Amino acid sequence: MYKRKEKNMEEKMKMNPMFNPDGNDDVSARKIIKGQTTGLFNLNAVKYSWAKSLYQVMIGNFWVPEKVSGLKDDARMFHSDLSPQEQRAYKGILSFLIFLDSIQTVNLPHISDFISSPEVNLILAIQTYQEAIHSQSYATILESVVESKERDEIYYFWRSDSILLERNKYIGQIYENFINNQTDENFFRAVVANFLLESIYFYNGFAFFDTLVDKMKMLATGRVIAYIRRDELTHITIFANIIREIHNEFPAIYSEKIIMEMMNEAVKQEIAWSKHILGDRIPGMNEQTTRQYTQWLANNRLAMLNIGPLFPEAVTNPYKHLDRLQDPNSDKSNFFESTVVNYTQSSSMNGSWDF
Ligand SMILES: [Fe+2]
Ligand SMILES: [Fe+2]
């Protein structure tokens, strides 16, 4: 049995054909991967209802970074109110987030090429678009908040920071491995890497910006980050569902061992990076809170896959008091000017497009 499983993991995946007249789009024949799609987006027939619900949430979350106000205040504050340690953390964390969103925008279509369900391809296309918007939002922040000579320093922080360089290379490598050798196992690893990237890697960075906002610093950056996080929550759910469907439909490809192994490595790297970029130099954050938060998150994310906790001792979120800053639609927060960036309020943009 074990041998058979090992052999299967070496099998090559086949990219969806562009058009396959012999395919079958029936819901009864539909599969998350390795299905016989015609290539047509028949979205009236839906097998994965979670994809349809996520589509609605993602479309409802539409926002544009250019409409977030207050970045000029952040520009003033960046040089006058942030300590040198906070300025360094701001730059390093933004650099990492910029890398993550860049690589997501480019890599997601490679994953989607092997997902044989149009309703899931649809939301992966929206996710890709959102990751590109996130890149645009970093450009908007950098343009407004820091001086022009500091922009390249942030984009290319990894050129002079060996720890960030190693992290970025590690993530890039997992994606490259699948592109270069399209086995079932490498596909599964790429999907798990996506889940970890969306669900663990962004989060100490997000907590840093929340901590600044809690001290009434860099509020506009915090708002942009909160909109990004709202999108990322849907992305985590997409990949948790893809992993669950692989578990249901292809138990020989699913591997809890690989998930645990990769989660453990992700947590280790996230704690090491956070220690490096935040240390104990940011009021409200220290090595202990970072460790506890990352482990607590890991348990939480594993629960989404119906896997028990990897760190049973990490039962509480040390940043619970920052929760009110996380949801732009929450009544608990008066920190968002929720009227200006959401799609429903963006009629002022009508006619502003130049063709
Ligand atoms: Fe993103
Ligand atoms: Fe994302």
XYZ file of C-alpha atoms and ligand atoms in Angstrom:
357
model
C 0.000 0.000 0.000
C 2.755 2.395 1.015
C 4.699 1.571 -2.161
C 1.677 2.214 -4.341
C 1.198 5.607 -2.745
C 4.837 6.501 -3.325
C 4.569 5.561 -6.982
C 1.440 7.684 -7.415
C 3.176 10.734 -5.964
C 5.734 10.502 -8.770
C 3.008 10.661 -11.400
C 3.047 13.733 -13.622
C 0.150 16.150 -13.579
C -1.396 17.188 -16.888
C -2.233 20.801 -17.536
C -5.882 21.433 -18.504
C -6.249 21.419 -22.268
C -7.201 24.783 -23.764
C -10.141 23.104 -25.493
C -11.124 19.476 -25.266
C -14.222 18.643 -27.333
C -14.253 15.149 -25.800
C -14.378 16.487 -22.235
C -17.273 16.224 -19.830
C -18.330 19.241 -17.745
C -21.130 17.439 -15.896
C -21.069 18.049 -12.167
C -21.069 14.296 -11.607
C -17.815 14.024 -13.601
C -16.190 17.167 -12.208
C -13.058 16.859 -10.109
C -10.845 19.373 -8.332
C -7.785 18.151 -10.291
C -7.293 15.640 -13.095
C -10.860 16.125 -14.361
C -11.932 15.932 -18.001
C -13.022 19.522 -18.509
C -13.874 20.733 -22.007
C -12.185 24.036 -21.209
C -15.530 25.803 -21.156
C -16.532 27.898 -18.138
C -19.940 26.350 -17.547
C -20.700 28.192 -14.313
C -24.372 27.248 -14.219
C -23.304 23.787 -13.191
C -21.430 24.069 -9.902
C -20.008 21.180 -7.936
C -18.070 23.135 -5.299
C -20.627 25.370 -3.609
C -17.909 26.906 -1.382
C -16.408 28.410 -4.542
C -19.688 30.090 -5.407
C -20.011 31.573 -1.901
C -16.411 32.786 -1.992
C -17.009 34.368 -5.397
C -19.757 36.494 -3.894
C -17.652 37.542 -0.901
C -14.634 38.359 -3.058
C -16.619 40.467 -5.493
C -18.234 42.279 -2.551
C -14.786 43.040 -1.136
C -13.685 45.062 -4.151
C -11.645 48.100 -3.127
C -9.016 50.404 -4.561
C -5.953 51.628 -2.652
C -5.979 55.033 -4.323
C -9.192 55.813 -2.446
C -7.719 55.250 1.019
C -7.128 58.685 2.497
C -4.610 59.894 5.026
C -1.355 58.659 3.540
C 0.020 62.207 3.690
C -0.368 62.115 7.487
C 1.536 58.838 7.497
C 4.326 60.482 5.477
C 4.716 63.166 8.132
C 4.528 60.642 10.939
C 6.974 58.174 9.396
C 9.938 60.482 9.911
C 8.780 62.371 12.989
C 6.937 59.810 15.151
C 8.438 56.403 14.399
C 11.564 55.271 16.193
C 14.475 54.154 13.959
C 13.570 50.559 14.935
C 9.953 51.068 13.892
C 11.080 52.640 10.610
C 13.324 49.670 9.887
C 10.556 47.179 10.735
C 8.090 49.134 8.555
C 10.472 48.900 5.612
C 11.480 45.264 6.096
C 7.931 44.036 6.629
C 6.619 45.941 3.633
C 9.439 44.428 1.588
C 8.396 40.912 2.580
C 4.717 41.614 1.872
C 5.661 43.088 -1.519
C 7.567 39.907 -2.334
C 4.697 37.644 -1.248
C 2.096 39.454 -3.311
C 4.394 39.613 -6.352
C 5.028 35.901 -6.312
C 1.339 35.110 -5.736
C 0.242 37.151 -8.741
C 2.690 35.298 -10.976
C 2.293 31.804 -9.529
C -1.475 31.428 -9.109
C -2.153 30.906 -12.825
C 0.285 27.947 -12.738
C -1.832 26.345 -10.024
C -5.092 27.155 -11.789
C -3.813 25.460 -14.971
C -4.155 22.168 -13.100
C -7.462 22.798 -11.306
C -10.208 21.206 -13.372
C -13.246 23.027 -12.016
C -14.331 26.273 -13.660
C -15.935 27.625 -10.472
C -12.550 27.284 -8.717
C -10.635 28.651 -11.743
C -12.969 31.645 -11.560
C -12.096 32.525 -7.969
C -8.386 31.862 -8.546
C -8.524 34.442 -11.348
C -10.121 36.916 -8.920
C -7.492 36.071 -6.316
C -4.742 36.734 -8.869
C -6.313 40.083 -9.657
C -6.523 40.927 -5.942
C -2.853 40.060 -5.399
C -1.998 42.490 -8.209
C -4.124 45.150 -6.483
C -2.141 44.481 -3.314
C 1.064 45.198 -5.230
C -0.497 48.414 -6.457
C -1.424 49.306 -2.881
C 2.217 48.964 -1.785
C 3.228 51.251 -4.648
C 0.605 53.751 -3.458
C 1.952 53.581 0.111
C 5.571 53.945 -0.993
C 4.774 56.828 -3.296
C 3.063 58.733 -0.489
C 4.883 57.804 2.687
C 8.609 57.422 2.073
C 11.128 59.417 0.104
C 11.906 58.284 -3.413
C 15.374 57.049 -2.492
C 13.816 54.826 0.184
C 11.460 53.087 -2.260
C 14.116 50.943 -3.879
C 15.560 50.224 -0.465
C 12.188 48.690 0.466
C 11.577 46.835 -2.807
C 15.083 45.365 -2.686
C 15.531 45.046 1.085
C 16.492 41.380 0.483
C 19.569 42.481 -1.453
C 21.189 43.572 1.778
C 19.299 41.396 4.258
C 20.432 37.798 4.030
C 17.633 36.461 6.249
C 14.939 37.968 4.037
C 16.781 36.750 0.947
C 16.797 33.177 2.286
C 13.085 33.338 3.107
C 12.163 34.655 -0.295
C 14.322 32.034 -2.008
C 12.736 29.218 0.025
C 9.216 30.214 -0.986
C 10.172 30.803 -4.608
C 11.831 27.397 -4.707
C 8.716 25.442 -3.693
C 6.771 27.059 -6.526
C 9.659 26.544 -8.969
C 9.896 22.875 -8.007
C 6.399 22.280 -9.304
C 6.905 24.303 -12.461
C 10.091 22.352 -13.247
C 8.829 18.914 -12.252
C 5.052 18.619 -12.325
C 4.547 15.580 -10.129
C 1.520 15.002 -7.910
C 3.684 15.518 -4.849
C 5.167 18.788 -6.074
C 1.667 20.009 -6.909
C 0.431 19.131 -3.447
C 3.448 20.896 -1.903
C 2.780 23.996 -4.022
C -0.855 24.043 -2.877
C 0.179 23.657 0.786
C 2.804 26.400 0.290
C 0.032 28.671 -0.982
C -2.053 27.914 2.079
C 0.883 28.609 4.422
C 1.864 31.770 2.622
C -1.676 33.130 2.809
C -2.335 31.980 6.343
C 0.944 32.323 8.264
C 3.541 34.412 6.404
C 1.578 37.641 6.202
C 0.430 37.713 9.772
C 3.233 38.964 12.001
C 3.602 41.775 9.502
C -0.096 42.540 9.806
C 0.210 42.429 13.614
C 3.046 44.975 13.437
C 0.885 47.447 11.516
C -2.008 46.829 13.944
C 0.334 47.558 16.844
C 1.283 50.899 15.285
C -2.377 51.763 14.688
C -3.166 50.861 18.286
C -0.730 53.642 19.238
C -2.417 55.956 16.716
C 0.530 55.744 14.344
C 0.448 55.207 10.543
C -3.340 54.944 10.408
C -3.674 55.068 6.623
C -1.105 52.321 6.125
C -3.062 50.340 8.704
C -6.268 50.826 6.734
C -4.663 49.607 3.510
C -3.304 46.593 5.367
C -6.760 45.832 6.790
C -8.276 45.781 3.295
C -5.478 43.509 2.108
C -6.043 41.206 5.072
C -9.763 41.000 4.320
C -8.849 39.699 0.857
C -6.234 37.326 2.239
C -8.832 35.701 4.494
C -10.772 34.607 1.415
C -7.533 33.312 -0.132
C -6.826 31.148 2.909
C -10.318 29.707 2.606
C -9.842 28.928 -1.095
C -6.701 26.914 -0.435
C -8.063 25.201 2.672
C -10.974 24.038 0.498
C -8.732 22.902 -2.347
C -6.693 20.841 0.136
C -9.871 19.361 1.622
C -11.177 18.415 -1.848
C -7.850 16.765 -2.716
C -8.192 14.843 0.544
C -11.714 13.687 -0.444
C -11.094 12.908 -4.079
C -7.420 11.907 -4.164
C -6.500 10.455 -0.783
C -3.288 9.028 -2.278
C -2.055 12.525 -3.143
C -3.125 14.117 0.149
C -0.489 13.857 2.851
C -0.955 15.085 6.409
C 2.731 14.363 6.953
C 3.707 16.881 4.264
C 1.299 19.481 5.703
C 2.704 19.082 9.230
C 6.284 19.133 8.009
C 5.733 22.273 5.942
C 3.691 23.979 8.673
C 6.434 23.326 11.176
C 9.026 24.847 8.851
C 6.760 27.836 8.086
C 6.297 28.546 11.802
C 10.027 28.227 12.466
C 10.886 30.630 9.667
C 8.154 33.089 10.576
C 9.350 33.260 14.181
C 12.997 33.651 13.120
C 12.160 36.391 10.609
C 9.927 38.245 13.088
C 12.646 38.091 15.713
C 15.107 39.472 13.194
C 12.944 42.337 11.939
C 11.032 43.176 15.151
C 13.192 41.807 17.941
C 12.173 43.197 21.290
C 12.436 46.729 19.970
C 8.790 47.391 19.086
C 6.593 48.306 22.064
C 3.758 45.784 22.297
C 5.627 43.044 20.437
C 8.416 40.799 21.597
C 9.882 37.406 20.922
C 7.440 35.723 23.256
C 4.291 37.288 21.758
C 5.516 36.603 18.231
C 6.158 32.948 19.011
C 2.825 32.490 20.753
C 0.912 34.290 18.011
C 2.532 32.273 15.222
C 1.923 28.971 16.999
C -1.644 29.924 17.864
C -2.231 30.836 14.216
C -0.743 27.534 13.069
C -3.163 25.594 15.283
C -6.011 27.662 13.952
C -5.061 27.103 10.321
C -4.589 23.362 10.843
C -8.083 23.210 12.341
C -9.383 24.483 8.977
C -7.967 21.247 7.527
C -9.448 19.157 10.351
C -5.970 18.545 11.778
C -5.306 18.776 15.507
C -2.993 21.415 17.021
C 0.729 21.274 16.337
C 1.388 23.482 19.374
C -1.141 22.476 22.033
C 0.416 24.918 24.516
C -0.395 27.953 22.340
C -4.063 28.368 23.183
C -4.470 32.137 23.263
C -3.877 34.947 20.828
C -1.603 37.538 22.461
C -2.883 40.204 20.045
C -6.549 39.630 20.783
C -6.890 43.272 21.840
C -6.074 44.288 18.246
C -8.953 42.320 16.716
C -11.141 45.391 16.436
C -8.747 46.727 13.784
C -9.116 43.765 11.498
C -12.460 44.068 9.823
C -13.170 47.158 7.738
C -16.906 46.439 7.984
C -16.951 45.980 11.708
C -19.097 48.244 13.846
C -16.526 47.882 16.587
C -14.028 49.948 14.679
C -14.220 53.641 13.926
C -10.795 53.462 12.424
C -12.047 52.907 8.875
C -13.672 55.507 6.747
C -15.556 52.639 5.226
C -17.448 54.856 2.837
C -14.708 55.737 0.415
C -13.016 52.628 -0.834
C -15.718 50.044 -1.298
C -17.127 49.358 -4.733
C -20.613 50.476 -3.868
C -19.271 53.900 -3.027
C -16.957 54.277 -5.957
C -19.376 55.960 -8.338
C -17.098 58.995 -8.252
C -14.761 56.955 -10.394
C -17.319 56.645 -13.217
C -15.995 58.245 -16.340
C -12.547 58.688 -14.910
C -11.010 55.949 -17.050
C -9.066 57.097 -20.064
C -9.108 54.744 -23.045
Fe -2.190 39.503 -1.300
Fe -3.396 36.316 -1.041
